CSV table of C-alpha atoms in Angstrom, one decimal:
chain,number,residue,atom,x,y,z
A,32,UNK,CA,26.0,19.6,5.0
A,33,UNK,CA,25.0,17.1,7.6
A,34,UNK,CA,22.5,18.2,10.1
A,35,UNK,CA,22.6,16.6,13.7
A,36,UNK,CA,20.1,16.6,16.6
A,37,UNK,CA,22.1,19.2,18.5
A,38,UNK,CA,22.2,21.6,15.6
A,39,UNK,CA,18.4,21.5,15.0
A,40,UNK,CA,16.5,19.8,17.7
A,41,UNK,CA,13.4,19.5,16.0
A,42,UNK,CA,14.9,18.1,12.9
A,43,UNK,CA,15.0,14.4,13.8
A,44,UNK,CA,12.9,14.4,17.0
A,45,UNK,CA,11.5,10.9,17.0
A,46,UNK,CA,7.9,10.2,16.7
A,47,UNK,CA,5.4,9.3,19.4
A,48,UNK,CA,5.1,5.6,20.2
A,49,UNK,CA,1.3,5.7,20.5
A,50,UNK,CA,-0.1,3.0,18.1
A,51,UNK,CA,-1.3,-0.3,19.2
A,52,UNK,CA,-1.5,-3.5,16.9
A,53,UNK,CA,-5.2,-2.8,16.2
A,54,UNK,CA,-4.5,0.8,15.0
A,55,UNK,CA,-1.5,-0.6,13.0
A,56,UNK,CA,-3.9,-3.1,11.4
A,57,UNK,CA,-6.3,-0.2,10.7
A,58,UNK,CA,-3.8,1.8,8.8
A,59,UNK,CA,-2.7,-1.3,6.8
A,60,UNK,CA,-6.1,-2.5,5.9
A,61,UNK,CA,-7.2,1.1,5.3
A,62,UNK,CA,-4.6,1.6,2.6
A,63,UNK,CA,-6.0,-1.5,0.9
A,64,UNK,CA,-9.4,0.2,0.8
A,65,UNK,CA,-11.3,-3.3,0.9
A,66,UNK,CA,-14.7,-2.0,0.0
A,67,UNK,CA,-13.1,-0.1,-3.0
A,68,UNK,CA,-11.3,-3.4,-3.9
A,69,UNK,CA,-14.5,-5.7,-3.6
A,70,UNK,CA,-16.8,-3.2,-5.5
A,71,UNK,CA,-14.2,-1.8,-8.1
A,72,UNK,CA,-11.0,-4.0,-8.5
A,73,UNK,CA,-12.8,-7.2,-8.5
A,74,UNK,CA,-15.4,-6.4,-11.3
A,75,UNK,CA,-12.6,-4.8,-13.3
A,76,UNK,CA,-10.5,-7.9,-13.0
A,77,UNK,CA,-13.5,-10.0,-14.1
A,78,UNK,CA,-14.6,-7.8,-16.9
A,79,UNK,CA,-11.1,-7.3,-18.4
A,80,UNK,CA,-9.9,-10.9,-18.3
A,81,UNK,CA,-13.1,-12.9,-18.6
A,82,UNK,CA,-12.1,-15.1,-15.6
A,83,UNK,CA,-15.0,-16.3,-13.4
A,84,UNK,CA,-12.9,-17.9,-10.7
A,85,UNK,CA,-11.4,-14.7,-9.0
A,86,UNK,CA,-11.3,-16.5,-5.7
A,87,UNK,CA,-8.5,-18.9,-7.1
A,88,UNK,CA,-6.6,-15.9,-8.2
A,89,UNK,CA,-6.7,-14.4,-4.8
A,90,UNK,CA,-5.5,-17.9,-3.4
A,91,UNK,CA,-2.5,-17.4,-5.6
A,92,UNK,CA,-2.1,-13.7,-4.4
A,93,UNK,CA,-2.4,-14.9,-0.8
A,94,UNK,CA,0.4,-17.6,-1.3
A,95,UNK,CA,2.7,-15.0,-2.6
A,96,UNK,CA,1.8,-12.7,0.3
A,97,UNK,CA,2.5,-15.4,2.8
A,98,UNK,CA,5.8,-16.2,1.2
A,99,UNK,CA,6.9,-12.5,1.3
A,100,UNK,CA,5.7,-11.7,5.1
A,101,UNK,CA,7.9,-13.9,7.2
A,102,UNK,CA,11.4,-12.7,5.7
A,103,UNK,CA,10.1,-9.2,5.5
A,104,UNK,CA,8.9,-9.1,9.3
A,105,UNK,CA,12.1,-10.8,10.5
A,106,UNK,CA,14.5,-8.6,8.8
A,107,UNK,CA,12.6,-5.3,9.5
A,108,UNK,CA,12.5,-6.0,13.2
A,109,UNK,CA,16.3,-5.7,13.1
A,110,UNK,CA,16.2,-2.4,11.4
A,111,UNK,CA,14.7,0.6,13.4
A,112,UNK,CA,13.9,2.5,10.4
A,113,UNK,CA,10.5,3.7,9.1
A,114,UNK,CA,11.7,3.6,5.5
A,115,UNK,CA,11.0,-0.2,5.7
A,116,UNK,CA,11.7,-1.4,2.2
A,117,UNK,CA,14.3,1.2,1.7
A,118,UNK,CA,16.3,0.1,4.9
A,119,UNK,CA,16.1,-3.6,3.9
A,120,UNK,CA,17.5,-2.8,0.5
A,121,UNK,CA,20.3,-1.0,1.9
A,122,UNK,CA,21.4,-3.7,4.2
A,123,UNK,CA,20.6,-6.7,1.9
A,124,UNK,CA,21.4,-5.4,-1.6
A,125,UNK,CA,23.4,-2.2,-1.8
A,126,UNK,CA,23.0,1.4,-0.8
A,127,UNK,CA,22.8,2.4,-4.4
A,128,UNK,CA,19.8,0.0,-5.0
A,129,UNK,CA,18.4,1.4,-1.8
A,130,UNK,CA,18.5,4.9,-3.0
A,131,UNK,CA,16.5,3.9,-6.0
A,132,UNK,CA,14.1,1.9,-3.9
A,133,UNK,CA,13.6,5.1,-1.6
A,134,UNK,CA,12.6,7.3,-4.6
A,135,UNK,CA,10.4,4.4,-6.0
A,136,UNK,CA,8.6,4.3,-2.7
A,137,UNK,CA,8.1,8.1,-2.7
A,138,UNK,CA,6.8,8.1,-6.3
A,139,UNK,CA,4.6,5.0,-5.7
A,140,UNK,CA,3.0,6.1,-2.5
A,141,UNK,CA,2.6,9.6,-3.4
A,142,UNK,CA,0.8,8.4,-6.6
A,143,UNK,CA,-1.5,6.2,-4.7
A,144,UNK,CA,-2.4,8.9,-2.3
A,145,UNK,CA,-3.0,11.5,-4.9
A,146,UNK,CA,-4.9,9.2,-7.3
A,147,UNK,CA,-7.4,8.6,-4.5
A,148,UNK,CA,-8.4,12.2,-4.6
A,149,UNK,CA,-9.4,11.6,-8.3
A,150,UNK,CA,-11.9,8.8,-7.3
A,151,UNK,CA,-13.1,10.9,-4.3
A,152,UNK,CA,-14.0,13.9,-6.6
A,153,UNK,CA,-15.5,11.7,-9.3
A,154,UNK,CA,-17.9,9.9,-6.8
A,155,UNK,CA,-18.6,12.4,-4.1
A,156,UNK,CA,-19.3,15.4,-6.2
A,157,UNK,CA,-22.3,13.9,-8.0
A,158,UNK,CA,-23.5,12.4,-4.8
A,159,UNK,CA,-23.4,15.8,-2.9
A,160,UNK,CA,-24.9,17.4,-5.9
A,161,UNK,CA,-28.0,15.1,-5.9
A,162,UNK,CA,-28.6,15.4,-2.3
A,163,UNK,CA,-28.3,19.3,-2.2
A,164,UNK,CA,-29.3,20.4,-5.6
A,165,UNK,CA,-25.9,22.4,-5.8
A,166,UNK,CA,-23.5,22.0,-8.8
A,167,UNK,CA,-20.6,20.5,-6.9
A,168,UNK,CA,-17.6,20.1,-9.1
A,169,UNK,CA,-15.1,17.3,-8.6
A,170,UNK,CA,-12.2,19.6,-7.8
A,171,UNK,CA,-14.4,21.2,-5.1
A,172,UNK,CA,-14.9,17.8,-3.4
A,173,UNK,CA,-11.2,17.1,-3.8
A,174,UNK,CA,-10.3,20.2,-2.0
A,175,UNK,CA,-12.6,19.3,1.0
A,176,UNK,CA,-10.9,15.9,1.2
A,177,UNK,CA,-7.5,17.5,0.9
A,178,UNK,CA,-8.2,19.7,4.0
A,179,UNK,CA,-9.2,16.8,6.1
A,180,UNK,CA,-6.3,14.6,5.0
A,181,UNK,CA,-4.0,17.5,5.9
A,182,UNK,CA,-5.6,18.0,9.3
A,183,UNK,CA,-5.4,14.3,10.2
A,184,UNK,CA,-1.8,14.2,9.0
A,185,UNK,CA,-0.8,16.9,11.4
A,186,UNK,CA,-2.5,15.4,14.5
A,187,UNK,CA,-1.1,12.8,16.7
A,188,UNK,CA,-1.0,9.6,14.8
A,189,UNK,CA,-3.0,8.0,17.7
A,190,UNK,CA,-6.1,10.2,17.0
A,191,UNK,CA,-5.8,9.7,13.2
A,192,UNK,CA,-5.4,5.9,14.0
A,193,UNK,CA,-8.7,5.8,15.9
A,194,UNK,CA,-10.5,7.6,13.1
A,195,UNK,CA,-9.2,5.1,10.6
A,196,UNK,CA,-10.0,2.2,12.8
A,197,UNK,CA,-13.7,3.3,13.4
A,198,UNK,CA,-14.3,3.9,9.7
A,199,UNK,CA,-12.7,0.7,8.8
A,200,UNK,CA,-14.7,-1.4,11.1
A,201,UNK,CA,-18.0,-0.1,9.7
A,202,UNK,CA,-16.5,-0.9,6.3
A,203,UNK,CA,-15.6,-4.4,7.0
A,204,UNK,CA,-18.9,-5.0,8.7
A,205,UNK,CA,-20.8,-4.0,5.5
A,206,UNK,CA,-18.8,-6.2,3.2
A,207,UNK,CA,-19.3,-9.0,5.8
A,208,UNK,CA,-23.1,-8.5,5.8
A,209,UNK,CA,-23.2,-8.2,2.1
A,210,UNK,CA,-21.2,-11.4,1.6
A,211,UNK,CA,-23.6,-13.3,4.1
A,212,UNK,CA,-26.8,-12.2,2.2
A,213,UNK,CA,-25.1,-13.2,-1.2
A,214,UNK,CA,-24.3,-16.6,0.1
A,215,UNK,CA,-27.9,-17.0,1.4
A,216,UNK,CA,-29.3,-16.3,-2.0
A,217,UNK,CA,-27.4,-18.2,-4.7
A,218,UNK,CA,-28.2,-17.6,-8.3
A,219,UNK,CA,-31.1,-19.6,-9.4
A,220,UNK,CA,-31.4,-21.1,-5.8
A,221,UNK,CA,-28.5,-23.6,-6.6
A,222,UNK,CA,-24.9,-23.6,-5.3
A,223,UNK,CA,-22.3,-22.1,-7.7
A,224,UNK,CA,-19.0,-24.0,-7.6
A,225,UNK,CA,-17.5,-23.3,-10.9
A,226,UNK,CA,-15.5,-20.4,-9.5
A,227,UNK,CA,-13.4,-22.9,-7.8
A,228,UNK,CA,-12.9,-25.1,-10.8
A,229,UNK,CA,-9.2,-25.0,-12.1
A,230,UNK,CA,-10.8,-25.8,-15.7
A,231,UNK,CA,-12.4,-22.4,-15.5
A,232,UNK,CA,-9.2,-20.7,-15.9
A,233,UNK,CA,-9.8,-21.1,-19.8
A,234,UNK,CA,-10.1,-17.8,-21.2
A,235,UNK,CA,-13.3,-15.9,-22.2
A,236,UNK,CA,-12.9,-13.3,-25.1
A,237,UNK,CA,-9.6,-14.6,-26.1
A,238,UNK,CA,-7.3,-12.4,-23.9
A,239,UNK,CA,-3.9,-14.1,-23.7
A,240,UNK,CA,-2.5,-14.4,-20.3
A,241,UNK,CA,-5.9,-13.7,-18.6
A,242,UNK,CA,-4.7,-15.3,-15.2
A,243,UNK,CA,-1.6,-13.3,-15.2
A,244,UNK,CA,-3.3,-10.0,-15.9
A,245,UNK,CA,-6.0,-10.9,-13.2
A,246,UNK,CA,-3.2,-11.7,-10.6
A,247,UNK,CA,-1.7,-8.3,-11.4
A,248,UNK,CA,-4.9,-6.4,-10.9
A,249,UNK,CA,-5.8,-8.4,-7.8
A,250,UNK,CA,-2.3,-7.8,-6.3
A,251,UNK,CA,-3.1,-4.0,-6.3
A,252,UNK,CA,-5.7,-4.9,-3.9
A,253,UNK,CA,-3.1,-6.1,-1.2
A,254,UNK,CA,-0.9,-3.1,-1.7
A,255,UNK,CA,-0.6,-1.6,1.9
A,256,UNK,CA,0.1,-4.7,3.7
A,257,UNK,CA,3.9,-3.7,4.0
A,258,UNK,CA,2.8,-0.4,5.4
A,259,UNK,CA,3.2,-1.5,8.9
A,260,UNK,CA,6.9,-1.3,8.7
A,261,UNK,CA,6.8,2.5,8.2
A,262,UNK,CA,5.0,2.9,11.5
A,263,UNK,CA,7.8,1.5,13.6
A,264,UNK,CA,8.7,4.8,15.4
A,265,UNK,CA,4.9,5.4,15.9
A,266,UNK,CA,4.3,2.0,17.5
A,267,UNK,CA,3.8,1.3,21.3
A,268,UNK,CA,6.1,-1.9,21.4
A,269,UNK,CA,8.1,-1.3,18.2
A,270,UNK,CA,8.3,-4.2,15.8
A,271,UNK,CA,6.3,-6.5,18.2
A,272,UNK,CA,3.3,-4.3,17.5
A,273,UNK,CA,4.2,-4.1,13.8
A,274,UNK,CA,4.3,-7.9,13.6
A,275,UNK,CA,1.1,-8.4,15.3
A,276,UNK,CA,-0.7,-5.8,13.2
A,277,UNK,CA,0.7,-7.1,9.9
A,278,UNK,CA,-0.1,-10.8,10.6
A,279,UNK,CA,-3.7,-9.9,11.7
A,280,UNK,CA,-4.1,-7.5,8.7
A,281,UNK,CA,-3.1,-10.3,6.3
A,282,UNK,CA,-5.5,-12.9,7.9
A,283,UNK,CA,-8.4,-10.4,7.7
A,284,UNK,CA,-7.9,-9.1,4.2
A,285,UNK,CA,-7.2,-12.6,2.6
A,286,UNK,CA,-10.4,-14.0,4.2
A,287,UNK,CA,-12.4,-11.0,3.3
A,288,UNK,CA,-11.2,-11.0,-0.4
A,289,UNK,CA,-11.7,-14.7,-0.8
A,290,UNK,CA,-15.2,-14.7,0.7
A,291,UNK,CA,-16.4,-11.7,-1.3
A,292,UNK,CA,-15.0,-13.1,-4.7
A,293,UNK,CA,-16.7,-16.2,-4.1
A,294,UNK,CA,-20.0,-14.6,-2.8
A,295,UNK,CA,-20.1,-12.4,-5.8
A,296,UNK,CA,-19.9,-15.4,-8.2
A,297,UNK,CA,-22.3,-17.3,-6.0
A,298,UNK,CA,-24.9,-14.6,-6.3
A,299,UNK,CA,-24.5,-13.5,-9.8
A,300,UNK,CA,-24.2,-17.1,-11.3
A,301,UNK,CA,-21.0,-18.6,-12.9
A,302,UNK,CA,-22.4,-18.2,-16.4
A,303,UNK,CA,-23.5,-14.6,-15.9
A,304,UNK,CA,-20.7,-13.2,-13.8
A,305,UNK,CA,-18.5,-11.9,-16.7
A,306,UNK,CA,-21.4,-10.1,-18.5
A,307,UNK,CA,-22.8,-8.5,-15.2
A,308,UNK,CA,-19.2,-7.3,-14.1
A,309,UNK,CA,-18.7,-5.7,-17.5
A,310,UNK,CA,-22.2,-4.0,-17.4
A,311,UNK,CA,-22.5,-3.2,-13.8
A,312,UNK,CA,-18.9,-2.5,-12.9
A,313,UNK,CA,-18.6,-0.9,-9.5
A,314,UNK,CA,-22.3,-1.3,-8.8
A,315,UNK,CA,-22.2,-5.1,-9.0
A,316,UNK,CA,-21.8,-5.9,-5.3
A,317,UNK,CA,-24.5,-3.3,-4.4
A,318,UNK,CA,-26.8,-4.6,-7.1
A,319,UNK,CA,-26.4,-8.1,-5.9
A,320,UNK,CA,-27.0,-7.2,-2.3
A,321,UNK,CA,-29.7,-4.4,-2.6
A,322,UNK,CA,-32.8,-6.8,-2.9
A,323,UNK,CA,-32.0,-8.2,0.6
A,324,UNK,CA,-30.2,-5.2,2.4
A,325,UNK,CA,-32.7,-2.7,1.2
A,326,UNK,CA,-32.1,0.9,0.0
A,327,UNK,CA,-31.1,2.3,3.4
A,328,UNK,CA,-28.2,-0.1,4.0
A,329,UNK,CA,-27.1,0.1,0.5
A,330,UNK,CA,-27.0,3.8,0.6
A,331,UNK,CA,-24.9,3.4,3.7
A,332,UNK,CA,-22.6,1.2,1.9
A,333,UNK,CA,-22.2,3.7,-0.7
A,334,UNK,CA,-21.2,6.2,1.9
A,335,UNK,CA,-18.8,3.6,3.3
A,336,UNK,CA,-17.2,3.3,-0.1
A,337,UNK,CA,-16.4,7.2,0.0
A,338,UNK,CA,-14.9,6.8,3.4
A,339,UNK,CA,-12.9,3.7,2.1
A,340,UNK,CA,-11.3,5.9,-0.5
A,341,UNK,CA,-10.6,8.5,2.2
A,342,UNK,CA,-9.0,6.4,4.6
A,343,UNK,CA,-6.8,5.1,1.9
A,344,UNK,CA,-5.6,8.7,1.3
A,345,UNK,CA,-4.8,9.0,5.0
A,346,UNK,CA,-3.1,5.7,5.1
A,347,UNK,CA,-0.8,6.3,2.0
A,348,UNK,CA,-0.1,9.8,3.3
A,349,UNK,CA,1.0,8.4,6.5
A,350,UNK,CA,3.3,5.9,4.8
A,351,UNK,CA,4.7,8.4,2.4
A,352,UNK,CA,5.5,10.9,5.2
A,353,UNK,CA,7.5,8.3,7.1
A,354,UNK,CA,9.6,7.4,4.1
A,355,UNK,CA,10.3,11.1,3.5
A,356,UNK,CA,11.0,11.5,7.3
A,357,UNK,CA,13.5,8.8,7.0
A,358,UNK,CA,15.3,10.0,3.8
A,359,UNK,CA,15.5,13.6,5.0
A,360,UNK,CA,17.1,12.5,8.3
A,361,UNK,CA,20.0,11.1,6.1
A,362,UNK,CA,20.3,14.4,4.0
A,363,UNK,CA,18.8,12.7,0.9
A,364,UNK,CA,15.8,15.1,0.8
A,365,UNK,CA,15.5,18.6,2.1
A,366,UNK,CA,16.1,18.9,5.9
A,367,UNK,CA,12.6,20.6,6.5
A,368,UNK,CA,11.0,17.2,5.5
A,369,UNK,CA,12.5,15.5,8.7
A,370,UNK,CA,10.9,18.1,11.0
A,371,UNK,CA,8.0,17.1,13.4
A,372,UNK,CA,5.4,18.9,15.3
A,373,UNK,CA,6.9,18.6,19.0
A,374,UNK,CA,3.5,18.1,20.6
A,375,UNK,CA,1.8,15.8,18.0
A,376,UNK,CA,5.2,14.0,17.2
A,377,UNK,CA,4.4,13.6,13.5
A,378,UNK,CA,6.6,14.4,10.5
A,379,UNK,CA,4.8,17.7,9.7
A,380,UNK,CA,7.4,18.8,7.1
A,381,UNK,CA,6.9,15.6,5.0
A,382,UNK,CA,3.1,15.8,5.4
A,383,UNK,CA,2.9,19.4,4.2
A,384,UNK,CA,5.2,18.5,1.3
A,385,UNK,CA,3.0,15.7,0.0
A,386,UNK,CA,-0.1,17.8,0.6
A,387,UNK,CA,1.4,20.5,-1.6
A,388,UNK,CA,2.0,18.1,-4.4
A,389,UNK,CA,-1.6,16.8,-3.9
A,390,UNK,CA,-3.0,20.6,-4.0
A,391,UNK,CA,-1.1,21.1,-7.3
A,392,UNK,CA,-2.7,18.1,-8.8
A,393,UNK,CA,-6.1,19.2,-7.8
A,394,UNK,CA,-5.5,22.7,-9.3
A,395,UNK,CA,-4.2,21.1,-12.5
A,396,UNK,CA,-7.2,18.8,-12.9
A,397,UNK,CA,-9.5,21.7,-12.0
A,398,UNK,CA,-7.8,24.0,-14.7
A,399,UNK,CA,-7.5,21.5,-17.4
A,400,UNK,CA,-10.9,19.8,-17.0
A,401,UNK,CA,-9.3,16.3,-17.2
A,402,UNK,CA,-11.6,13.4,-16.2
A,403,UNK,CA,-10.2,12.7,-12.5
A,404,UNK,CA,-11.6,9.1,-12.5
A,405,UNK,CA,-9.7,7.9,-15.6
A,406,UNK,CA,-6.6,10.2,-15.8
A,407,UNK,CA,-5.8,10.7,-11.9
A,408,UNK,CA,-7.3,7.6,-10.3
A,409,UNK,CA,-7.0,4.7,-12.9
A,410,UNK,CA,-3.7,5.9,-14.2
A,411,UNK,CA,-2.2,7.1,-11.0
A,412,UNK,CA,-3.4,4.3,-8.9
A,413,UNK,CA,-2.1,1.6,-11.4
A,414,UNK,CA,1.2,3.5,-11.6
A,415,UNK,CA,1.7,3.5,-7.8
A,416,UNK,CA,0.5,-0.1,-7.4
A,417,UNK,CA,3.1,-1.2,-9.9
A,418,UNK,CA,5.8,0.6,-8.1
A,419,UNK,CA,4.9,-1.1,-4.9
A,420,UNK,CA,5.1,-4.5,-6.7
A,421,UNK,CA,8.7,-3.5,-7.8
A,422,UNK,CA,9.4,-2.7,-4.1
A,423,UNK,CA,8.1,-6.2,-3.1
A,424,UNK,CA,10.5,-7.8,-5.5
A,425,UNK,CA,13.5,-5.8,-4.4
A,426,UNK,CA,12.8,-6.5,-0.8
A,427,UNK,CA,12.5,-10.2,-1.4
A,428,UNK,CA,15.8,-10.4,-2.9
A,429,UNK,CA,17.4,-8.1,-0.2
A,430,UNK,CA,16.1,-10.3,2.6
A,431,UNK,CA,18.2,-13.2,1.2
A,432,UNK,CA,21.1,-10.7,0.8
A,433,UNK,CA,20.6,-9.5,4.4
A,434,UNK,CA,21.3,-13.1,5.9
A,435,UNK,CA,24.2,-13.7,3.6
A,436,UNK,CA,25.8,-10.5,4.7
A,437,UNK,CA,25.0,-10.8,8.5
A,438,UNK,CA,25.9,-14.4,9.3
A,439,UNK,CA,25.2,-14.0,13.0
A,440,UNK,CA,21.6,-13.9,12.4
A,441,UNK,CA,21.3,-17.2,10.5
A,442,UNK,CA,20.8,-19.0,13.9
A,443,UNK,CA,18.1,-16.6,14.8
A,444,UNK,CA,15.7,-17.6,11.8
A,445,UNK,CA,15.1,-20.8,9.9
A,446,UNK,CA,16.3,-21.5,6.4
A,447,UNK,CA,12.5,-21.3,5.5
A,448,UNK,CA,12.6,-17.6,6.6
A,449,UNK,CA,16.1,-16.7,5.3
A,450,UNK,CA,16.2,-18.3,2.0
A,451,UNK,CA,13.3,-20.5,1.0
A,452,UNK,CA,10.2,-18.2,1.5
A,453,UNK,CA,11.9,-15.1,0.1
A,454,UNK,CA,13.5,-16.9,-2.8
A,455,UNK,CA,10.2,-18.3,-3.8
A,456,UNK,CA,8.5,-14.9,-3.3
A,457,UNK,CA,11.1,-13.2,-5.3
A,458,UNK,CA,10.6,-15.6,-8.3
A,459,UNK,CA,6.9,-15.2,-8.2
A,460,UNK,CA,7.2,-11.3,-7.7
A,461,UNK,CA,9.7,-11.2,-10.6
A,462,UNK,CA,7.3,-13.0,-12.7
A,463,UNK,CA,4.3,-10.7,-11.6
A,464,UNK,CA,6.4,-7.6,-12.5
A,465,UNK,CA,7.0,-9.2,-16.1
A,466,UNK,CA,3.3,-10.0,-16.4
A,467,UNK,CA,2.4,-6.5,-15.2
A,468,UNK,CA,4.5,-4.8,-17.8
A,469,UNK,CA,3.2,-7.2,-20.5
A,470,UNK,CA,-0.4,-6.6,-19.6
A,471,UNK,CA,-0.1,-3.0,-18.5
A,472,UNK,CA,-2.7,-2.0,-21.1
A,473,UNK,CA,-5.2,-4.3,-19.3
A,474,UNK,CA,-4.5,-2.8,-16.0
A,475,UNK,CA,-4.5,0.6,-17.3
A,476,UNK,CA,-7.7,0.2,-19.3
A,477,UNK,CA,-6.2,1.5,-22.6
A,478,UNK,CA,-5.4,0.0,-26.0
A,479,UNK,CA,-2.3,-1.9,-26.7
A,480,UNK,CA,-0.8,0.9,-28.8
A,481,UNK,CA,-1.2,3.6,-26.2
A,482,UNK,CA,2.2,5.0,-25.3
A,483,UNK,CA,1.3,5.1,-21.5
A,484,UNK,CA,1.5,1.3,-21.2
A,485,UNK,CA,5.2,1.7,-21.8
A,486,UNK,CA,6.0,5.1,-20.4
A,487,UNK,CA,4.5,4.7,-16.9
A,488,UNK,CA,6.0,1.4,-16.0
A,489,UNK,CA,9.4,2.7,-17.4
A,490,UNK,CA,9.5,5.5,-15.0
A,491,UNK,CA,10.4,3.2,-12.2
A,492,UNK,CA,13.2,1.6,-14.3
A,493,UNK,CA,14.6,5.1,-15.0
A,494,UNK,CA,14.4,5.9,-11.2
A,495,UNK,CA,16.3,2.8,-10.3
A,496,UNK,CA,19.1,3.3,-13.0
A,497,UNK,CA,19.5,7.0,-12.2
A,498,UNK,CA,19.6,6.5,-8.5
A,499,UNK,CA,22.0,3.7,-8.9
A,500,UNK,CA,24.4,5.9,-10.9
A,501,UNK,CA,24.1,8.7,-8.3
A,502,UNK,CA,24.7,6.1,-5.5
A,503,UNK,CA,27.8,4.9,-7.2
A,504,UNK,CA,29.0,8.5,-7.6
A,505,UNK,CA,28.3,9.4,-4.1
A,506,UNK,CA,30.2,6.5,-2.9
A,507,UNK,CA,33.3,7.9,-4.6
A,508,UNK,CA,32.9,11.7,-3.9
A,509,UNK,CA,31.0,11.7,-0.7
A,510,UNK,CA,31.5,8.4,1.3
A,511,UNK,CA,30.2,9.7,4.5
A,512,UNK,CA,26.7,10.5,3.0
A,513,UNK,CA,26.8,7.2,1.1
A,514,UNK,CA,27.3,5.3,4.2
A,515,UNK,CA,24.3,7.0,5.9
A,516,UNK,CA,21.9,5.6,3.3
A,517,UNK,CA,19.5,3.3,5.1
A,518,UNK,CA,20.2,4.5,8.7
A,519,UNK,CA,17.3,6.7,8.8
A,520,UNK,CA,17.1,8.8,12.0
A,521,UNK,CA,20.2,7.1,13.2
A,522,UNK,CA,22.2,8.9,10.6
A,523,UNK,CA,21.3,12.4,12.1
A,524,UNK,CA,21.4,11.4,15.7
A,525,UNK,CA,24.9,9.8,15.4
A,526,UNK,CA,23.5,6.4,16.8
A,527,UNK,CA,25.6,3.6,15.2
A,528,UNK,CA,24.2,0.7,13.3
A,529,UNK,CA,22.5,-1.7,15.8
A,530,UNK,CA,22.1,-4.7,13.6
A,531,UNK,CA,24.2,-6.8,15.9
A,532,UNK,CA,22.0,-6.4,18.9
A,533,UNK,CA,19.1,-8.6,20.2
A,534,UNK,CA,15.5,-7.9,19.6
A,535,UNK,CA,15.0,-5.9,22.8
A,536,UNK,CA,17.8,-3.6,22.1
A,537,UNK,CA,16.9,-3.2,18.6
A,538,UNK,CA,13.5,-2.2,19.4
A,539,UNK,CA,14.7,0.7,21.5
A,540,UNK,CA,17.5,1.5,19.0
A,541,UNK,CA,17.7,5.1,18.0
A,542,UNK,CA,15.3,6.6,20.6
A,543,UNK,CA,16.3,10.0,21.6
A,544,UNK,CA,14.7,12.1,24.5
A,545,UNK,CA,12.8,14.9,23.2
């Protein structure tokens, strides 16, 4: 049964337009958890592949990102839907593919959010135990974080955005200071330039496809850049705010990752980097900076690593709830997931649903005694990141399809935005998906014969196939519901598609008075 705004006034009440570009930027970069990437992902990539020139890998990741963003922003500004990738797939590919993309997004963002609880429990519990003398278990630390994430998810997004922005500013400041002191103290007192040498792409340790594996691992560090699109209905100026926040976030994160990858090799020494990354792992950056920052600032950095994980949970929870809100408004998820808190203007039903899944995971890991760092964070995070990579690929193809279907918009944007950039991005991202599947064992940190290296990435293929078949069946037996796929809130409010309007009209499309 289709629900309308008149039937249930709270069901699709639109979100509050509170967020500025700076707060959108905070949610985007917060999802990437830059301190976690620079201290955890980078040493993992170096140790697993034997590559010393991670900065070059990030240059390639940045190029793919810069190819993807123009088309993504250009099309998403025409589609007033917080289910960003999902909406673009519906208009540019097919509604059946979009149905699969929507559920891929729910699985991927849900996994990324819940996986972060595992890292939080594994790192915060021993820290609190050491400081207090209490025997704090990982599940207890996870439960505290769960309460905090739930509370922020139910507050006005403006309040949550400010919290994220403050914590993120401190995090970026610490990484910047650490980079500066590492650049000021090169290994052996001499400049280290080998990390920028293309010849250093030769492998160490005999791993075939090391560059491809490193690219896939580093790509996980930019997952979240697409999240601004989910905040359309939360943003003060609609897609103008999203565009500014996304472009600024891309510039900041690319500069930060490049600088830190280079600074780490500069301070550790090109010839010692691989060995140190393998031995010191997530402590490498702290160990390199500690002699110059001192124990106090280094300990502050350790606390900021915890807050980096926390704001990652908050950001991914925010993205997930907006996707669920959009799909529930179309009748593809239970109607309760489209309900909002009238005063806060946040999708409370979707937030409570995700936090229910997170609580179930915490209880499961507490009862079974599984290692939350490996089985929840590493496995779940890699699984979710790969799912977002699949969504990037689908979206790049869908951008091209959108302009082929909607001819009147071809004059709005150049051929570079309509075809060349998304086409190159689609080719690169398809290759990245293939590389990720091929080297999933390296990304996951398991042996080549471990069944998880096949089972986990196959989940998304199954979702796309099953949802595609469901979509085709829906087109035959329930064409009305099928046609609502991708409309988001418009499907429930009865607002028609506005893809033929100008930017100003589209920015306000679908707005309904409370």
